[in-house]
Short mmCIF file of C-alpha atoms in Angstrom, two decimals:
data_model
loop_
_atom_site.label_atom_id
_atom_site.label_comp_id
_atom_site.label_asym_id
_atom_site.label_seq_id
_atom_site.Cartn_x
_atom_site.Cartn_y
_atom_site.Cartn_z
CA UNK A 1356 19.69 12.90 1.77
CA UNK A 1357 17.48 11.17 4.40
CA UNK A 1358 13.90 11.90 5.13
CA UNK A 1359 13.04 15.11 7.20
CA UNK A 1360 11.23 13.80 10.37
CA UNK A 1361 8.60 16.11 12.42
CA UNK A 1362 11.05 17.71 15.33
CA UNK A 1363 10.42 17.17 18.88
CA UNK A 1364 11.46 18.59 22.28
CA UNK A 1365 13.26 15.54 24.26
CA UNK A 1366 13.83 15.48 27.80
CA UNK A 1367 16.40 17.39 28.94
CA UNK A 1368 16.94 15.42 32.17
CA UNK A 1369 18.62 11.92 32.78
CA UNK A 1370 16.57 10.06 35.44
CA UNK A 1371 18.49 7.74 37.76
CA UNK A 1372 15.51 5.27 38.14
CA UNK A 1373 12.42 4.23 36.77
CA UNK A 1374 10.34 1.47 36.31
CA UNK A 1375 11.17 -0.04 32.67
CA UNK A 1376 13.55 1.14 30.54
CA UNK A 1377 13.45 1.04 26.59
CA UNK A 1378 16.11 0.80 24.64
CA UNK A 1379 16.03 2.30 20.89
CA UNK A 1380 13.57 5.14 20.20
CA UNK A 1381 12.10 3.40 16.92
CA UNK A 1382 8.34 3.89 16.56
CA UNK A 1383 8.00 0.32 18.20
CA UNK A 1384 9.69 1.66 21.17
CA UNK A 1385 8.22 4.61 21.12
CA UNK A 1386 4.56 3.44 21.01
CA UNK A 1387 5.48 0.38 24.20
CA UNK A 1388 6.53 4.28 25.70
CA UNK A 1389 3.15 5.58 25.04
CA UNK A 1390 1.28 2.66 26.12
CA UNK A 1391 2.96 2.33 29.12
CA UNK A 1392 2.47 6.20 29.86
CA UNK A 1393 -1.31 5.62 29.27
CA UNK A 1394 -1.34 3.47 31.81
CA UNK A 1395 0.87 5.79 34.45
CA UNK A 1396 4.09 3.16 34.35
CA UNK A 1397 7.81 5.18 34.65
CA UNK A 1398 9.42 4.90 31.31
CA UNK A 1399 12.34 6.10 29.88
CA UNK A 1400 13.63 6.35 26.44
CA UNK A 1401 17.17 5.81 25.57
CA UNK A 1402 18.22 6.63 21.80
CA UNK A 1403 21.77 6.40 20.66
CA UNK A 1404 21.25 9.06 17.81
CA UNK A 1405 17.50 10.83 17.00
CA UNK A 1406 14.25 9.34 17.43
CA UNK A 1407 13.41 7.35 15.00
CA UNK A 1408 16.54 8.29 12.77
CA UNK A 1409 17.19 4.82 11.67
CA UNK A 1410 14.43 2.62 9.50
CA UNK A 1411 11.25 4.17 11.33
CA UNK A 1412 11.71 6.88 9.13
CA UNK A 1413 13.20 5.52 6.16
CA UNK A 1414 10.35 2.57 5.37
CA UNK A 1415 8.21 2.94 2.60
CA UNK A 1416 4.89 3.42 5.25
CA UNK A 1417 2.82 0.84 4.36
CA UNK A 1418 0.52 -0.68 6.76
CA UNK A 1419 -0.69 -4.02 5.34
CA UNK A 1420 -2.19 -7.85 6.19
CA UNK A 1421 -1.24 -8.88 2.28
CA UNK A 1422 0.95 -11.40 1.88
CA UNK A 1423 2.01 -11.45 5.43
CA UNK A 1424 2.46 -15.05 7.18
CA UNK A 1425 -1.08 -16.24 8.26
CA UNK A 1426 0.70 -16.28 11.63
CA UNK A 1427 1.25 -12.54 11.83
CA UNK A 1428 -1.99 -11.37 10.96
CA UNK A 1429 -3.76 -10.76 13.62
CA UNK A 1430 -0.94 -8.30 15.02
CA UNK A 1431 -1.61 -6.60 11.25
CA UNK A 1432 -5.09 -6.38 12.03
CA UNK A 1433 -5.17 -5.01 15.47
CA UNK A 1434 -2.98 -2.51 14.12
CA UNK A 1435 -5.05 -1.48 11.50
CA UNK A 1436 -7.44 -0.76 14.44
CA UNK A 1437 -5.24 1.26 16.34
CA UNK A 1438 -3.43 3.24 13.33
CA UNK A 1439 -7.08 3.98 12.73
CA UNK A 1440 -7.32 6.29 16.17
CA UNK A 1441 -3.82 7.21 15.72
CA UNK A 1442 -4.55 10.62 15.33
CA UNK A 1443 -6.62 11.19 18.05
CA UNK A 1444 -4.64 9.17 20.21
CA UNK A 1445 -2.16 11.29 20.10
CA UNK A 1446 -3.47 14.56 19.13
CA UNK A 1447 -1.61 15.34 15.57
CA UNK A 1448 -1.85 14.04 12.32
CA UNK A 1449 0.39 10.77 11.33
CA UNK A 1450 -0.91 10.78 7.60
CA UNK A 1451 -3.26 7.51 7.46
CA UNK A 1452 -5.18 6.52 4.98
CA UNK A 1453 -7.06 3.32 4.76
CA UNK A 1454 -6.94 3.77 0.87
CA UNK A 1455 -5.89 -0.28 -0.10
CA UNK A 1456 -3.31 -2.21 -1.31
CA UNK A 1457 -2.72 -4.26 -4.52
CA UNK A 1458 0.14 -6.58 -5.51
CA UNK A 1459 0.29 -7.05 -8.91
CA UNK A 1460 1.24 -10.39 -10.79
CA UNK A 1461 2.97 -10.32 -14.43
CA UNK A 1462 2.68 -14.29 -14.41
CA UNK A 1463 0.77 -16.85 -13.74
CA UNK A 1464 3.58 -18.43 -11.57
CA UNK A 1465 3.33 -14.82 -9.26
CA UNK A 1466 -0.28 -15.45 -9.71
CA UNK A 1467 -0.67 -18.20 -8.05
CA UNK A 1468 1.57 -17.09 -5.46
CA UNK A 1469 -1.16 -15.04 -4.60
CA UNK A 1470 -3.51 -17.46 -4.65
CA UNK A 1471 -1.81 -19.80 -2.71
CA UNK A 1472 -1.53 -17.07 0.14
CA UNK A 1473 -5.15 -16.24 -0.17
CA UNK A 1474 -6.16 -19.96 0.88
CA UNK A 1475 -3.74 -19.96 3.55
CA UNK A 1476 -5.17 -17.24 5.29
CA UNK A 1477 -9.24 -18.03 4.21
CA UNK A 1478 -10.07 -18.61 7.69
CA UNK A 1479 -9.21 -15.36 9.17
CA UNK A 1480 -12.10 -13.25 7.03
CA UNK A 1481 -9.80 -10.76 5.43
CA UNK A 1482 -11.41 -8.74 2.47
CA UNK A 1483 -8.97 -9.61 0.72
CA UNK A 1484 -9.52 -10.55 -3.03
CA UNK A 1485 -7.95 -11.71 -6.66
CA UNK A 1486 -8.38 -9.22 -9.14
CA UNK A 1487 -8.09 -9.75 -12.86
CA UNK A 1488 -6.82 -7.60 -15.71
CA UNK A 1489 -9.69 -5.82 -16.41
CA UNK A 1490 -10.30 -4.94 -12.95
CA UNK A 1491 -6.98 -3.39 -12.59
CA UNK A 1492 -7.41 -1.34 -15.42
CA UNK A 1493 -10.38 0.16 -14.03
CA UNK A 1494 -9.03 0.51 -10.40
CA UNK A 1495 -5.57 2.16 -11.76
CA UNK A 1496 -5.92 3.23 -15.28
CA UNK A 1497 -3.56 4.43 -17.61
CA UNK A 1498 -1.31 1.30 -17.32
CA UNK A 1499 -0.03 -0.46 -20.30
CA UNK A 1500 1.21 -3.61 -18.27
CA UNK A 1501 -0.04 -6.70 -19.23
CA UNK A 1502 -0.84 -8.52 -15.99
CA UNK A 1503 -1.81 -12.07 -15.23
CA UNK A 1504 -4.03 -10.75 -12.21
CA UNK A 1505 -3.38 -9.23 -8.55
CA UNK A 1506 -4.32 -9.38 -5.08
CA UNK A 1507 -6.27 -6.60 -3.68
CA UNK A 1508 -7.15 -5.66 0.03
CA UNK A 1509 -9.24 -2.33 0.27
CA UNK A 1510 -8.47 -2.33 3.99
CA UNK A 1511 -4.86 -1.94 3.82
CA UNK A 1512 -3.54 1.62 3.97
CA UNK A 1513 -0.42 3.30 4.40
CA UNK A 1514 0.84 5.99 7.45
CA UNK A 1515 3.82 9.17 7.01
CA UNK A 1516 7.15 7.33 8.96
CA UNK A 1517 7.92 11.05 9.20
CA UNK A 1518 5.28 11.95 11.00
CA UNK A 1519 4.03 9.17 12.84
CA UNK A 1520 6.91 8.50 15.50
CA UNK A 1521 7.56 12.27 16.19
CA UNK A 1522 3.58 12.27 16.92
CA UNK A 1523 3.82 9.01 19.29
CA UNK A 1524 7.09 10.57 21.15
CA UNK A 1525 5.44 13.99 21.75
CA UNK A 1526 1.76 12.31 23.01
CA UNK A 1527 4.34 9.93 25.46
CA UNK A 1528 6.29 12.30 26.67
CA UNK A 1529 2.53 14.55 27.64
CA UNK A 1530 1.76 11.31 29.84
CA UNK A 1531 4.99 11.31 31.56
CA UNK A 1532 7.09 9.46 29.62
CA UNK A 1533 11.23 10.70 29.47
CA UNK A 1534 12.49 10.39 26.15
CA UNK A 1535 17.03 11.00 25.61
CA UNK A 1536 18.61 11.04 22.44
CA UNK A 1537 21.86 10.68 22.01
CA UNK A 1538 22.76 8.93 24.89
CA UNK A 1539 23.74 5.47 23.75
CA UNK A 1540 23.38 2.18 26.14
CA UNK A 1541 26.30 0.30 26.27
CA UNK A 1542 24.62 -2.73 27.95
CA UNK A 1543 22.46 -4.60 30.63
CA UNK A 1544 23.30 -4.32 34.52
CA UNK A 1545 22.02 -7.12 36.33
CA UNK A 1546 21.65 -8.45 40.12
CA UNK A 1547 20.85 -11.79 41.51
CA UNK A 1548 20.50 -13.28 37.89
CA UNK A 1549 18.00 -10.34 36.63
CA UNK A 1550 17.50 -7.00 35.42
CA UNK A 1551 18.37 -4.13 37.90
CA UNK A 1552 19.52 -1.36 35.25
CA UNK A 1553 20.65 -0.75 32.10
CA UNK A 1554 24.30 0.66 31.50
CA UNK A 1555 24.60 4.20 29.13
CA UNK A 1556 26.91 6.42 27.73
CA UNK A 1557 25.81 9.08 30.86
CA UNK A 1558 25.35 6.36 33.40
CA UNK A 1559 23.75 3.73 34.91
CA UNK A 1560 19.76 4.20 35.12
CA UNK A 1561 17.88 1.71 37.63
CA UNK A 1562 15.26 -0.11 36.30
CA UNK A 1563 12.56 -2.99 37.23
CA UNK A 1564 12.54 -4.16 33.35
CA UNK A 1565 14.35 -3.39 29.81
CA UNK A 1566 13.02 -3.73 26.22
CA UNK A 1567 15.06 -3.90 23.69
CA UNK A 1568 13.58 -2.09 20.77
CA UNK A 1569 16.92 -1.53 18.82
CA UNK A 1570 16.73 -2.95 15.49
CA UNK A 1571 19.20 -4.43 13.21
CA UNK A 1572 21.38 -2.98 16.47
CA UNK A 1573 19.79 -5.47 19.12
CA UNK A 1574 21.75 -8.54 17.74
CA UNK A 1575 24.92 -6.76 19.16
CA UNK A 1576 23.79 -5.69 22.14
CA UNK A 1577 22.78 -9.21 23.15
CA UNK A 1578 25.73 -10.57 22.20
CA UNK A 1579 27.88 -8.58 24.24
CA UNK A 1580 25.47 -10.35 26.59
CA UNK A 1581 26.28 -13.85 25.40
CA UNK A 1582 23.10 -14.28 23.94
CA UNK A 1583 22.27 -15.19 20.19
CA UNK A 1584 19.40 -13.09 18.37
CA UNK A 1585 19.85 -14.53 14.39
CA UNK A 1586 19.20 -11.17 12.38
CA UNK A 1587 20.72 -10.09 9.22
CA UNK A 1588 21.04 -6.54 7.61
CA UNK A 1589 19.41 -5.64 4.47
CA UNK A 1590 19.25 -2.68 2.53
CA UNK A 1591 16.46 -0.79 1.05
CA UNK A 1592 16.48 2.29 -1.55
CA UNK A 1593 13.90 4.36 -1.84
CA UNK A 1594 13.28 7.82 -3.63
CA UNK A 1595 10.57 10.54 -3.71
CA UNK A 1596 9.12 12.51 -6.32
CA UNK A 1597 8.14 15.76 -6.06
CA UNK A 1598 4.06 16.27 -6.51
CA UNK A 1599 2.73 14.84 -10.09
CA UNK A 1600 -0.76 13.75 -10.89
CA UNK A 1601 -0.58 9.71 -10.52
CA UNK A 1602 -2.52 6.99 -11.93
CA UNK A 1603 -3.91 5.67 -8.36
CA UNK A 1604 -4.75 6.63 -4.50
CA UNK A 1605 -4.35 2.67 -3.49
CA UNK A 1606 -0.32 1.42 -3.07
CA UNK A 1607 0.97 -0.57 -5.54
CA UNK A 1608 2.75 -3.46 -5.37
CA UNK A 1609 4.85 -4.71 -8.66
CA UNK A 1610 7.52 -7.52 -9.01
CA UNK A 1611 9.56 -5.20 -9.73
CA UNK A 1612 8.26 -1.74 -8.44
CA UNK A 1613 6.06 -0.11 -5.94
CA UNK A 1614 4.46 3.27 -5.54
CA UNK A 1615 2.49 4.56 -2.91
CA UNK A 1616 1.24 8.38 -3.09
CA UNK A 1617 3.19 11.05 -0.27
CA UNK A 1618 1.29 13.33 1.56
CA UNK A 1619 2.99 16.52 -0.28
CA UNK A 1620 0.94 14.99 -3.72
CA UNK A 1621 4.46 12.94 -4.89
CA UNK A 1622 5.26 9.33 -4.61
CA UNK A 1623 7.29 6.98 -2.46
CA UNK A 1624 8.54 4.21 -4.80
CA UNK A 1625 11.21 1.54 -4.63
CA UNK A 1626 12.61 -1.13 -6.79
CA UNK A 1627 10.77 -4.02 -4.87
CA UNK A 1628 12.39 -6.86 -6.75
CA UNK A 1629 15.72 -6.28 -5.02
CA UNK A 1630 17.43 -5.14 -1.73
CA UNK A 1631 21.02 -5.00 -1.27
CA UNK A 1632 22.71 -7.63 0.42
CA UNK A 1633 26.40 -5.94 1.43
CA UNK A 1634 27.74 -8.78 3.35
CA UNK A 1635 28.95 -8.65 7.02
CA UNK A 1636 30.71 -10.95 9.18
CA UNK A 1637 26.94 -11.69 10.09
CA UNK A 1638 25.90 -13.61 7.14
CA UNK A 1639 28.87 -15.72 7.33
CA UNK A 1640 28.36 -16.98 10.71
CA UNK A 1641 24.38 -17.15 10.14
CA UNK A 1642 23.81 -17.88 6.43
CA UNK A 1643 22.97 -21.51 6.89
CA UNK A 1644 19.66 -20.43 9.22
CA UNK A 1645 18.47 -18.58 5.75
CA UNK A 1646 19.35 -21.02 3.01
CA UNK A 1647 15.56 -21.99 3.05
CA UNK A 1648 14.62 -18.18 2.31
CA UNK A 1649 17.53 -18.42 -0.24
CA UNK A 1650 16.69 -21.10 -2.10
CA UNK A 1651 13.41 -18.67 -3.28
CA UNK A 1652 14.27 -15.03 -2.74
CA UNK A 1653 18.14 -15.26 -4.41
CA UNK A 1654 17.19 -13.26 -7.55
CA UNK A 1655 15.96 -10.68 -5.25
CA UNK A 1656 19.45 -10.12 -3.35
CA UNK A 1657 22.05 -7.79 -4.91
CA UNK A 1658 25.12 -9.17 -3.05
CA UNK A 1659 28.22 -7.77 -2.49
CA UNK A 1660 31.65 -7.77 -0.58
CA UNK A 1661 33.41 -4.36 0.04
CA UNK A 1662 33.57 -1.25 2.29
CA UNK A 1663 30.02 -2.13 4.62
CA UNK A 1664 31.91 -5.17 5.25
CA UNK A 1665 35.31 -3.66 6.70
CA UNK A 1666 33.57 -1.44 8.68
CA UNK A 1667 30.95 -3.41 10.18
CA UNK A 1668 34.39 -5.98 11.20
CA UNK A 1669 35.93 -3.03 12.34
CA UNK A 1670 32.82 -2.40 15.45
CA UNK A 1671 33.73 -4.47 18.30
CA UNK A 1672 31.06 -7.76 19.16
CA UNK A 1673 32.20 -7.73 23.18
CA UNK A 1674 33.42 -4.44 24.96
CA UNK A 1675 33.12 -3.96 29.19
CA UNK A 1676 30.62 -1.67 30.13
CA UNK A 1677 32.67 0.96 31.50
CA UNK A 1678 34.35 1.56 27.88
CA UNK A 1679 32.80 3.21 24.66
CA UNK A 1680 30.15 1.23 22.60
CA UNK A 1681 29.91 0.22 19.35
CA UNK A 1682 26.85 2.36 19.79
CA UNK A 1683 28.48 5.54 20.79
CA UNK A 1684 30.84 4.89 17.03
CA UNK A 1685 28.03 4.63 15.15
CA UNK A 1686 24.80 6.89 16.08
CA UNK A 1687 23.13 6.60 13.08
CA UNK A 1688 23.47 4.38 10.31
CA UNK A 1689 23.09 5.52 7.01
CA UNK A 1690 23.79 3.71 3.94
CA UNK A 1691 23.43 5.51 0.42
CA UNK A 1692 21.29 5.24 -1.45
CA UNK A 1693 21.74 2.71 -4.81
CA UNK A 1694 21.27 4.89 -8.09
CA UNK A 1695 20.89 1.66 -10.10
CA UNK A 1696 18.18 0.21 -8.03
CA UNK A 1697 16.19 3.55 -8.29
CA UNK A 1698 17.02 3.71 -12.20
CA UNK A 1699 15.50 0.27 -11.82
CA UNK A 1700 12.13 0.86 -10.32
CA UNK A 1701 11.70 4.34 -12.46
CA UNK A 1702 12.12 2.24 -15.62
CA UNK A 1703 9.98 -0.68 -14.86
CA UNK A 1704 7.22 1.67 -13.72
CA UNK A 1705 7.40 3.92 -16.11
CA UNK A 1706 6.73 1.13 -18.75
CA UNK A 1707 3.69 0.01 -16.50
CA UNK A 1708 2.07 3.28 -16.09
CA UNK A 1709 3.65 6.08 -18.70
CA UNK A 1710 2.31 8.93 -16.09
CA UNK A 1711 5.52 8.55 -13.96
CA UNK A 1712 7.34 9.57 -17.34
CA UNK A 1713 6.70 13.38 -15.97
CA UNK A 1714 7.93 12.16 -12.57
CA UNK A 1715 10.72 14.29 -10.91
CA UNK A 1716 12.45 12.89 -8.11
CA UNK A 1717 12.61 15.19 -5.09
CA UNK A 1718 14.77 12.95 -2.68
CA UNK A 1719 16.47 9.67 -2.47
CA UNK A 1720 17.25 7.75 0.94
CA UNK A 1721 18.09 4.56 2.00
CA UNK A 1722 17.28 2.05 5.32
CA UNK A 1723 19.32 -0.50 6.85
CA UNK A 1724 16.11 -3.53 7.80
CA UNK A 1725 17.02 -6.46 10.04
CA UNK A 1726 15.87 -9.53 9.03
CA UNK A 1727 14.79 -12.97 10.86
CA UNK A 1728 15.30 -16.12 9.40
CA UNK A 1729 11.23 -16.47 9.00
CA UNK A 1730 10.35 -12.77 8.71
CA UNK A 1731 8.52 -12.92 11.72
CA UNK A 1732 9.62 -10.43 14.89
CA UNK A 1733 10.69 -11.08 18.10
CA UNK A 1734 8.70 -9.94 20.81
CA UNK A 1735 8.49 -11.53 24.14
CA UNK A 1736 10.82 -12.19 27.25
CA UNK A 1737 14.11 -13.23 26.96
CA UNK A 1738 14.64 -16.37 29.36
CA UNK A 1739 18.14 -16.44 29.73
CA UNK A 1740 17.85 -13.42 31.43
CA UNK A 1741 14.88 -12.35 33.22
CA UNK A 1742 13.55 -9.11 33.11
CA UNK A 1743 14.51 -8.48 29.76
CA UNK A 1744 12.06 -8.15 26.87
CA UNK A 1745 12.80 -7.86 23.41
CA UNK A 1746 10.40 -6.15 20.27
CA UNK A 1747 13.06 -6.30 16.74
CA UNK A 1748 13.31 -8.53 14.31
CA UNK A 1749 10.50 -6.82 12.21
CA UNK A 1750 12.17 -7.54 8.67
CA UNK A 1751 11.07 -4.56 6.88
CA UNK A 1752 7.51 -4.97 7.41
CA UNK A 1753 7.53 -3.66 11.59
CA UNK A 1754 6.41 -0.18 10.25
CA UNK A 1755 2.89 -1.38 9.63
CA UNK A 1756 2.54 -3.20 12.62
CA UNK A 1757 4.29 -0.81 15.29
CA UNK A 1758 1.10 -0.05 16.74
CA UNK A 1759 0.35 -3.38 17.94
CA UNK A 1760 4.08 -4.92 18.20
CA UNK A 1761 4.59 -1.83 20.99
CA UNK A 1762 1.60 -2.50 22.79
CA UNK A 1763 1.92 -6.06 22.82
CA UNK A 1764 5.46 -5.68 24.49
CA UNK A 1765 3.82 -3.24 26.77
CA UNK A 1766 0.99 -5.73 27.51
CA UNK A 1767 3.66 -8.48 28.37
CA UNK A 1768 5.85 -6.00 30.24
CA UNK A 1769 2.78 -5.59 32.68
CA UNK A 1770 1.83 -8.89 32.57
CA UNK A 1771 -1.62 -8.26 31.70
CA UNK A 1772 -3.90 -10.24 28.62
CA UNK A 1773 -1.51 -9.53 25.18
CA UNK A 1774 -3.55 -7.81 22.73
CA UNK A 1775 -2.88 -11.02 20.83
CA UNK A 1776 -1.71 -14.23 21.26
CA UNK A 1777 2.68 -13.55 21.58
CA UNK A 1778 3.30 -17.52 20.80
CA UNK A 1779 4.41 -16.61 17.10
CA UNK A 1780 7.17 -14.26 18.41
CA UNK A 1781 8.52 -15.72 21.12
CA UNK A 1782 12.20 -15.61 20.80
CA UNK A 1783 13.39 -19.29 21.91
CA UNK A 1784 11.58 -20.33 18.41
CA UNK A 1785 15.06 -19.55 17.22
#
């Protein structure tokens, strides 16, 4: 099962020019669409499978600054300001709610961890805040963990991933903006050394500029291009329980769990101690680029070596563009989900707060994230070849951000003032 995303009318037509092209129709795509509809710029769409099919919908929807590098933070918080008029930006509801975050530490090695993260980022007046044991109790009671303390930011929130792209693509698409599913690109076309169009499934559509907005997919499609982008595929299970009274309106953050309330009255919760690491080809050839993330995030990798692998060998890495795609194989990936991981997270939340004892789960998904080897995105120009942009990289945390990470591609598309300062994501840093 996957989530059910809000439908939307695409464009029926396929444009033969227009003045930038995106490629992937992820809600950081999508919202670089809107933003450059806002501001009357030609933009088309291109999306191998359904709008935001892929990890846009599949994330757990939680828009945060906590625990984020202090380097990404200001993205984080102009996004808080622009998930804030979300909703009448684009004239439907995206499910917001600026209702807080709180990661919770079990010892005093996790809580100072938090600590340690709260003086790095002291200088950028976040309301952020260490909470104690007794003040957890009283902000989300009915827990029988015994916690060494936690990290609390009121102005955190979360958004619907099922809601919020469909809303983006429909407000785009009323300013002018073209938006094709299935219609996979296949690669760049280029003339004297830059840009002129960008190679699909249906044809070749003219363009002044491309961004890349394709996710764990973008590290293919530049390499079919000779160029490197160092991402790695994770895996993420999540379920979804139907509607239950719970113990708490904020998100919360355990080593080993993490709940956030749905809009139907249920809960979104994961086993946030561990993601699935199937390996690919990928993590042989890039592996050493990680080993510093290794060295402290190995408990949290379930690795293994079996069926993802074969199949991921078995999509081609170079291909002309006048043949099928890797792209056009593959529309939507979908791993399933991991029963064990879910039994996982039920268990270690239900002896943290006994109210999920009555939980029933409605629905069980997982998400395929792509990862960077600091966690940071990419977004910025590609050098190597100019008119090219990129926005991916977001390592499981781009959901939050989207806002900001779309316009700030848009911004640098139109060479105008970046919302914020790009220097952090520029892609040569790899």
């Amino acid at each position: 099962m996957v989530p059910e995303i809000s439908p939307v009318q695409t464009s029926p037509k396929f444009p033969s020019a227009t003045g930038v092209v995106i490629i992937g129709g992820g809600i950081v795509g999508l919202t670089a669409a809107l933003t450059l509809a806002e501001r009357n710029i030609p933009v088309v769409v291109l999306e191998k499978g359904r709008i935001a099919g892929e990890q846009s919908s599949r994330n757990l929807g939680w828009v945060r600054k906590t625990s984020r590098h202090a380097e990404d933070i200001p993205l984080a918080q102009a996004a808080d300001r622009l998930w804030a008029d979300m909703s009448a930006r684009v004239g439907s509801d995206v499910g917001y709610r600026q209702a807080g975050i709180m990661f919770l530490a079990r010892t005093q090695a996790q809580r100072a961890m938090h600590e340690g993260w709260l003086k790095s980022v002291a200088h950028l007046s976040l309301d952020s805040r260490l909470l104690s044991a007794r003040e957890i109790a009283n902000l989300v009671p009915g827990g029988r963990g015994h916690w060494a303390g936690g990290l609390y930011t009121p102005s955190d929130g979360r958004a619907e991933p099922t809601l919020a792209a469909s809303a983006i693509a429909r407000a785009a698409l009323a300013k002018g903006a073209v938006i094709v599913e299935n219609c996979a690109v296949r690669g760049l076309a280029t003339s004297a050394g830059r840009v002129s169009g960008v190679v699909t499934e249906r044809g070749e559509i003219r363009c002044e500029q491309a961004l890349l907005a394709g996710g764990l997919w973008s590290r293919r499609l530049l390499g079919n291009h000779g160029i490197s982008l160092p991402t790695l595929p994770l895996i993420c299970t999540v379920l979804r329980t139907k509607p239950m009274q719970g113990p708490t309106d904020i998100a919360i953050g355990g080593p080993d769990f993490s709940f956030r309330q749905h809009k139907d009255g249920g809960f979104i919760i994961t086993q946030r101690g561990a993601l699935d690491a199937c390996l690919t080809l990928d993590h042989l050839l890039l592996g050493h680029r990680y080993l510093p993330q290794l060295k402290t995030q190995r408990d949290f990798l379930r690795i293994s070596l079996g069926k993802v692998f074969v199949k991921d060998l078995a999509l081609p890495r170079r291909w002309p563009l006048s043949r099928p795609s890797p792209f056009e194989q593959v529309r939507t990936l979908d791993p399933p989900a991991n029963p064990a991981l879910n039994r996982e997270a039920m268990n270690n939340l239900m002896a943290a707060w006994p109210a999920f004892e009555k939980a029933e789960i409605e629905q069980a998904w997982a998400g395929t994230i792509d990862v960077t080897p600091d966690s940071n995105p990419v977004i910025g120009p590609v050098s190597a070849l100019p008119g090219l942009t990129v926005a991916t990289g977001f390592s499981g945390h781009g959901f939050g951000t989207s806002p900001a990470a779309g316009q700030l591609a848009a911004d640098l598309l139109c060479a105008i003032p970046p919302i914020i300062n790009p220097a952090p994501y520029r892609f040569e840093r790899f």
